[in-house]
C-alpha cells in the first residue's frame, strides 16, 4: 500500500501550483459595458453565438452575465435551481471494501475539505455553470506539510477561449490563450442540452426570451412616457425661415420638461388633450408570457413564480415538486464528478493520501426526509416477521448515522440491565403491556403473540410449500398436508409463556379493580 501511495505521489507535479495562473484581480480585464445589453436584439445574439461556436466565447459570456444581472426574473428562477443543489449536505465515502487505514485517511481528507475557507460558496460558484455552461475556479494552494486549497477563486467566463481542435478551455492572458495549469483549476462543465460545451448552456435558450421581452419593455416605457400627456403643437406663419422654425420646435420640446418657453408673437403653441384610451395591459401580458417561458426553461414549470389562486393547486404543486427534484438530481449527477475529479482527487494525490484507483467518493445527500416514526414501526414489524434486515441498512434508511467506535450509546429508558434472549425479549414486551393502561388489552396481546409466533408459522408455511412442490397431483398434496403436524416444542413453549403472561396481566387487572 505504501509503495502504491508513493507511486501515485510521484506522478503528481507541484511545480507552479504556488503561483496563481490568472494572477490577482487587478491584472484581470474586468471592464464591461453594462448599458450594451439594454439594446440586445436577435441579430446581436446570433452574432455572439456564432463566434462562440468557433471558440470565441467572450461576447457570449458577457451577454450571459449582463442578462442575469439585469433581468430579475431570470436571476430569481436560476437562483432557486442553484440553491437546490448547494442546500444539500455532502459526505465523503471510503473506497469499496476499505480497510481501517483507508477509513481513517478518508476522515482526514474529509476534515481537510470541510476546512477549506468558503467551501460552500465555492460550490455555489460551480453551479453558475448551470446557466452559462461552464464555471472556472482557480485553486489557491496552501503549501506546507499538507497541501490544501486555501481558496477556490471564481474567474469570469469571458476571460477564456475554447480551443477549436481539442475542446479544452484556454485562459486569455493579455488576450493570448494559454492552457490551464494542471491541478491549478476546477472547471465544471454543465450541459442543459446536448452539444459542445460552448453551445449547450441554458442561457442559449434564455437569451432569446430576454431579447424578445426587452422589445415589449422598451415599448411599454415609451407608452408610459407619453400616456395622458397633451400634444404640444407649434404654429408658425407661412414664409418663416428655417432658423425661426427650429427655435419654435425647440421651445415646444422644452416646454414639456421646463414648463416654460419663449416664442415670437406671430407664433403660437396649442395644447391638444390626448384621449386616455390606451392600456398597458398588452405590454404586461407579453412580458408575463416570456417570463413564463423562462420559468419553464429553468425550473420545468411556473408554479413557484405564479401564485394566482387559480392554477396553483395541490395536485399541480406535487407534480411540479417532482419535476424540480428530477432537475436537482440531474444537476447533482453532473456536479459530483467535478467535485471528485477536480477537488478530491488533487488534494488526495498531491498529499499522497491514496493511490489513484482507491480514492474516496464525494457524494451529495439527496435522500428525501423519511417519517422516522413510521419507519421504526415498519422495521419492528418486519423484524418480527422474521425478515433479515441489515443494521447498516436500518441506519441508512432511518438517516441516523452509526455510532463511532468508543462512542457513548443512547440507551432506552425502559431497557433492562440484563440482555434478554429472543423469547425473553418478546415476553418483556408482553409484560410491559401489563404495566400500562392499554385501552384494548386483547388486541395488544394478540398483536404481540402474533409477532412471537411469526417465525414458527413461517417455518410451517415453508414445509407446506415443499409438500405442494413435490406432489404429483392435488390429492397427493392434500394428503401430505393432512399428515403434517405442528410438532414444534419451541413453538408450544412460546405459546405457553405468552398465554401465561396474558393470564397474569388479566389477574393483575382484576385485582386492581
mmCIF file of C-alpha atoms in Angstrom, residues 267-420:
data_model
loop_
_atom_site.group_PDB
_atom_site.id
_atom_site.type_symbol
_atom_site.label_atom_id
_atom_site.label_comp_id
_atom_site.label_asym_id
_atom_site.label_seq_id
_atom_site.Cartn_x
_atom_site.Cartn_y
_atom_site.Cartn_z
ATOM 1 C CA UNK A 267 -46.147 82.080 -33.446
ATOM 2 C CA UNK A 268 -48.425 80.050 -31.143
ATOM 3 C CA UNK A 269 -48.304 76.806 -29.175
ATOM 4 C CA UNK A 270 -51.544 74.833 -28.836
ATOM 5 C CA UNK A 271 -52.125 72.049 -26.282
ATOM 6 C CA UNK A 272 -54.349 69.214 -27.524
ATOM 7 C CA UNK A 273 -55.599 66.932 -24.758
ATOM 8 C CA UNK A 274 -54.889 63.250 -25.513
ATOM 9 C CA UNK A 275 -57.664 60.683 -25.232
ATOM 10 C CA UNK A 276 -56.789 58.272 -22.414
ATOM 11 C CA UNK A 277 -57.919 55.205 -24.277
ATOM 12 C CA UNK A 278 -54.691 53.241 -24.274
ATOM 13 C CA UNK A 279 -53.812 50.474 -21.822
ATOM 14 C CA UNK A 280 -50.564 48.994 -20.547
ATOM 15 C CA UNK A 281 -52.062 45.517 -20.113
ATOM 16 C CA UNK A 282 -50.980 44.332 -23.542
ATOM 17 C CA UNK A 283 -47.346 45.064 -22.730
ATOM 18 C CA UNK A 284 -47.609 43.395 -19.320
ATOM 19 C CA UNK A 285 -49.240 40.302 -20.817
ATOM 20 C CA UNK A 286 -46.444 39.975 -23.362
ATOM 21 C CA UNK A 287 -43.816 40.339 -20.627
ATOM 22 C CA UNK A 288 -45.600 37.754 -18.469
ATOM 23 C CA UNK A 289 -45.699 35.364 -21.416
ATOM 24 C CA UNK A 290 -41.927 35.454 -21.852
ATOM 25 C CA UNK A 291 -41.319 35.171 -18.105
ATOM 26 C CA UNK A 292 -43.430 32.017 -18.019
ATOM 27 C CA UNK A 293 -41.287 30.606 -20.814
ATOM 28 C CA UNK A 294 -38.170 31.462 -18.809
ATOM 29 C CA UNK A 295 -39.529 29.693 -15.717
ATOM 30 C CA UNK A 296 -40.340 26.613 -17.774
ATOM 31 C CA UNK A 297 -36.809 26.545 -19.196
ATOM 32 C CA UNK A 298 -35.138 26.938 -15.795
ATOM 33 C CA UNK A 299 -37.408 25.059 -13.382
ATOM 34 C CA UNK A 300 -39.590 22.961 -15.654
ATOM 35 C CA UNK A 301 -42.751 24.772 -14.561
ATOM 36 C CA UNK A 302 -44.240 28.068 -13.424
ATOM 37 C CA UNK A 303 -45.959 27.388 -10.090
ATOM 38 C CA UNK A 304 -43.128 28.741 -7.903
ATOM 39 C CA UNK A 305 -43.388 32.124 -9.626
ATOM 40 C CA UNK A 306 -47.162 32.117 -10.146
ATOM 41 C CA UNK A 307 -49.453 32.085 -7.109
ATOM 42 C CA UNK A 308 -52.710 33.444 -8.502
ATOM 43 C CA UNK A 309 -55.021 31.073 -6.648
ATOM 44 C CA UNK A 310 -56.343 29.675 -9.925
ATOM 45 C CA UNK A 311 -53.733 27.288 -11.269
ATOM 46 C CA UNK A 312 -51.690 26.694 -8.098
ATOM 47 C CA UNK A 313 -53.488 23.545 -6.955
ATOM 48 C CA UNK A 314 -52.026 20.924 -4.639
ATOM 49 C CA UNK A 315 -52.010 18.310 -7.409
ATOM 50 C CA UNK A 316 -50.111 20.557 -9.796
ATOM 51 C CA UNK A 317 -47.803 21.547 -6.953
ATOM 52 C CA UNK A 318 -46.938 17.904 -6.278
ATOM 53 C CA UNK A 319 -46.192 17.329 -9.958
ATOM 54 C CA UNK A 320 -44.053 20.455 -10.067
ATOM 55 C CA UNK A 321 -42.105 19.372 -6.972
ATOM 56 C CA UNK A 322 -41.413 16.038 -8.643
ATOM 57 C CA UNK A 323 -40.108 17.802 -11.754
ATOM 58 C CA UNK A 324 -37.911 20.085 -9.656
ATOM 59 C CA UNK A 325 -36.457 17.090 -7.838
ATOM 60 C CA UNK A 326 -35.679 15.415 -11.155
ATOM 61 C CA UNK A 327 -33.879 18.589 -12.279
ATOM 62 C CA UNK A 328 -31.984 18.756 -8.974
ATOM 63 C CA UNK A 329 -30.836 15.142 -9.319
ATOM 64 C CA UNK A 330 -29.807 15.864 -12.915
ATOM 65 C CA UNK A 331 -27.674 18.799 -11.712
ATOM 66 C CA UNK A 332 -26.142 16.786 -8.861
ATOM 67 C CA UNK A 333 -25.177 13.950 -11.205
ATOM 68 C CA UNK A 334 -23.189 16.455 -13.278
ATOM 69 C CA UNK A 335 -21.573 18.346 -10.388
ATOM 70 C CA UNK A 336 -20.496 15.332 -8.274
ATOM 71 C CA UNK A 337 -17.929 14.057 -10.847
ATOM 72 C CA UNK A 338 -16.348 17.525 -10.908
ATOM 73 C CA UNK A 339 -16.049 17.513 -7.113
ATOM 74 C CA UNK A 340 -14.458 14.051 -7.200
ATOM 75 C CA UNK A 341 -12.156 14.537 -10.159
ATOM 76 C CA UNK A 342 -11.030 18.128 -9.656
ATOM 77 C CA UNK A 343 -11.105 18.709 -5.880
ATOM 78 C CA UNK A 344 -10.991 15.384 -4.007
ATOM 79 C CA UNK A 345 -8.503 13.783 -6.398
ATOM 80 C CA UNK A 346 -5.915 16.621 -6.458
ATOM 81 C CA UNK A 347 -5.903 17.016 -2.670
ATOM 82 C CA UNK A 348 -5.601 13.250 -2.131
ATOM 83 C CA UNK A 349 -2.862 12.683 -4.718
ATOM 84 C CA UNK A 350 -0.781 15.781 -4.009
ATOM 85 C CA UNK A 351 -0.619 14.809 -0.328
ATOM 86 C CA UNK A 352 -0.046 11.119 -1.115
ATOM 87 C CA UNK A 353 -3.067 10.016 0.888
ATOM 88 C CA UNK A 354 -4.481 7.477 -1.598
ATOM 89 C CA UNK A 355 -3.486 5.729 -4.821
ATOM 90 C CA UNK A 356 -5.471 6.916 -7.820
ATOM 91 C CA UNK A 357 -7.543 3.721 -8.033
ATOM 92 C CA UNK A 358 -8.587 3.816 -4.349
ATOM 93 C CA UNK A 359 -9.943 7.331 -3.920
ATOM 94 C CA UNK A 360 -12.851 8.190 -1.582
ATOM 95 C CA UNK A 361 -16.090 9.310 -3.207
ATOM 96 C CA UNK A 362 -17.708 12.726 -2.723
ATOM 97 C CA UNK A 363 -21.495 12.273 -2.551
ATOM 98 C CA UNK A 364 -24.381 14.694 -2.132
ATOM 99 C CA UNK A 365 -27.089 13.546 0.270
ATOM 100 C CA UNK A 366 -30.132 13.505 -1.977
ATOM 101 C CA UNK A 367 -32.318 11.158 0.066
ATOM 102 C CA UNK A 368 -35.726 12.565 0.889
ATOM 103 C CA UNK A 369 -36.574 13.002 4.576
ATOM 104 C CA UNK A 370 -38.352 9.947 5.951
ATOM 105 C CA UNK A 371 -41.076 9.704 8.571
ATOM 106 C CA UNK A 372 -38.887 8.109 11.234
ATOM 107 C CA UNK A 373 -41.833 7.180 13.444
ATOM 108 C CA UNK A 374 -43.470 5.151 10.669
ATOM 109 C CA UNK A 375 -40.146 3.659 9.609
ATOM 110 C CA UNK A 376 -39.445 2.415 13.161
ATOM 111 C CA UNK A 377 -42.819 0.682 13.144
ATOM 112 C CA UNK A 378 -42.140 -0.883 9.719
ATOM 113 C CA UNK A 379 -38.706 -2.167 10.734
ATOM 114 C CA UNK A 380 -40.022 -3.547 14.033
ATOM 115 C CA UNK A 381 -42.863 -5.432 12.332
ATOM 116 C CA UNK A 382 -40.584 -6.680 9.565
ATOM 117 C CA UNK A 383 -38.071 -7.996 12.092
ATOM 118 C CA UNK A 384 -40.915 -9.641 13.992
ATOM 119 C CA UNK A 385 -41.953 -11.471 10.823
ATOM 120 C CA UNK A 386 -38.506 -12.995 10.603
ATOM 121 C CA UNK A 387 -37.091 -10.760 7.869
ATOM 122 C CA UNK A 388 -33.305 -10.484 7.974
ATOM 123 C CA UNK A 389 -32.585 -6.742 7.987
ATOM 124 C CA UNK A 390 -29.027 -5.415 7.878
ATOM 125 C CA UNK A 391 -28.350 -2.993 10.734
ATOM 126 C CA UNK A 392 -26.336 -0.755 8.395
ATOM 127 C CA UNK A 393 -29.354 -0.582 6.076
ATOM 128 C CA UNK A 394 -31.592 0.347 9.008
ATOM 129 C CA UNK A 395 -29.226 3.190 9.945
ATOM 130 C CA UNK A 396 -29.173 4.425 6.353
ATOM 131 C CA UNK A 397 -32.915 4.308 5.741
ATOM 132 C CA UNK A 398 -33.585 5.952 9.112
ATOM 133 C CA UNK A 399 -30.974 8.624 8.273
ATOM 134 C CA UNK A 400 -29.328 8.081 11.658
ATOM 135 C CA UNK A 401 -25.523 7.760 11.456
ATOM 136 C CA UNK A 402 -23.916 4.740 13.042
ATOM 137 C CA UNK A 403 -22.032 5.434 16.265
ATOM 138 C CA UNK A 404 -18.250 5.592 16.079
ATOM 139 C CA UNK A 405 -16.161 3.088 17.956
ATOM 140 C CA UNK A 406 -15.981 4.003 21.641
ATOM 141 C CA UNK A 407 -18.854 6.480 21.459
ATOM 142 C CA UNK A 408 -21.408 6.658 24.254
ATOM 143 C CA UNK A 409 -24.549 4.893 23.069
ATOM 144 C CA UNK A 410 -28.078 6.076 23.686
ATOM 145 C CA UNK A 411 -29.992 3.613 25.893
ATOM 146 C CA UNK A 412 -33.765 3.359 26.100
ATOM 147 C CA UNK A 413 -35.148 4.347 29.497
ATOM 148 C CA UNK A 414 -37.185 1.125 29.678
ATOM 149 C CA UNK A 415 -34.335 -1.201 28.736
ATOM 150 C CA UNK A 416 -33.482 -3.879 31.312
ATOM 151 C CA UNK A 417 -29.951 -4.196 32.655
ATOM 152 C CA UNK A 418 -29.599 -7.809 31.514
ATOM 153 C CA UNK A 419 -29.695 -8.667 27.825
ATOM 154 C CA UNK A 420 -32.711 -10.960 27.288
#
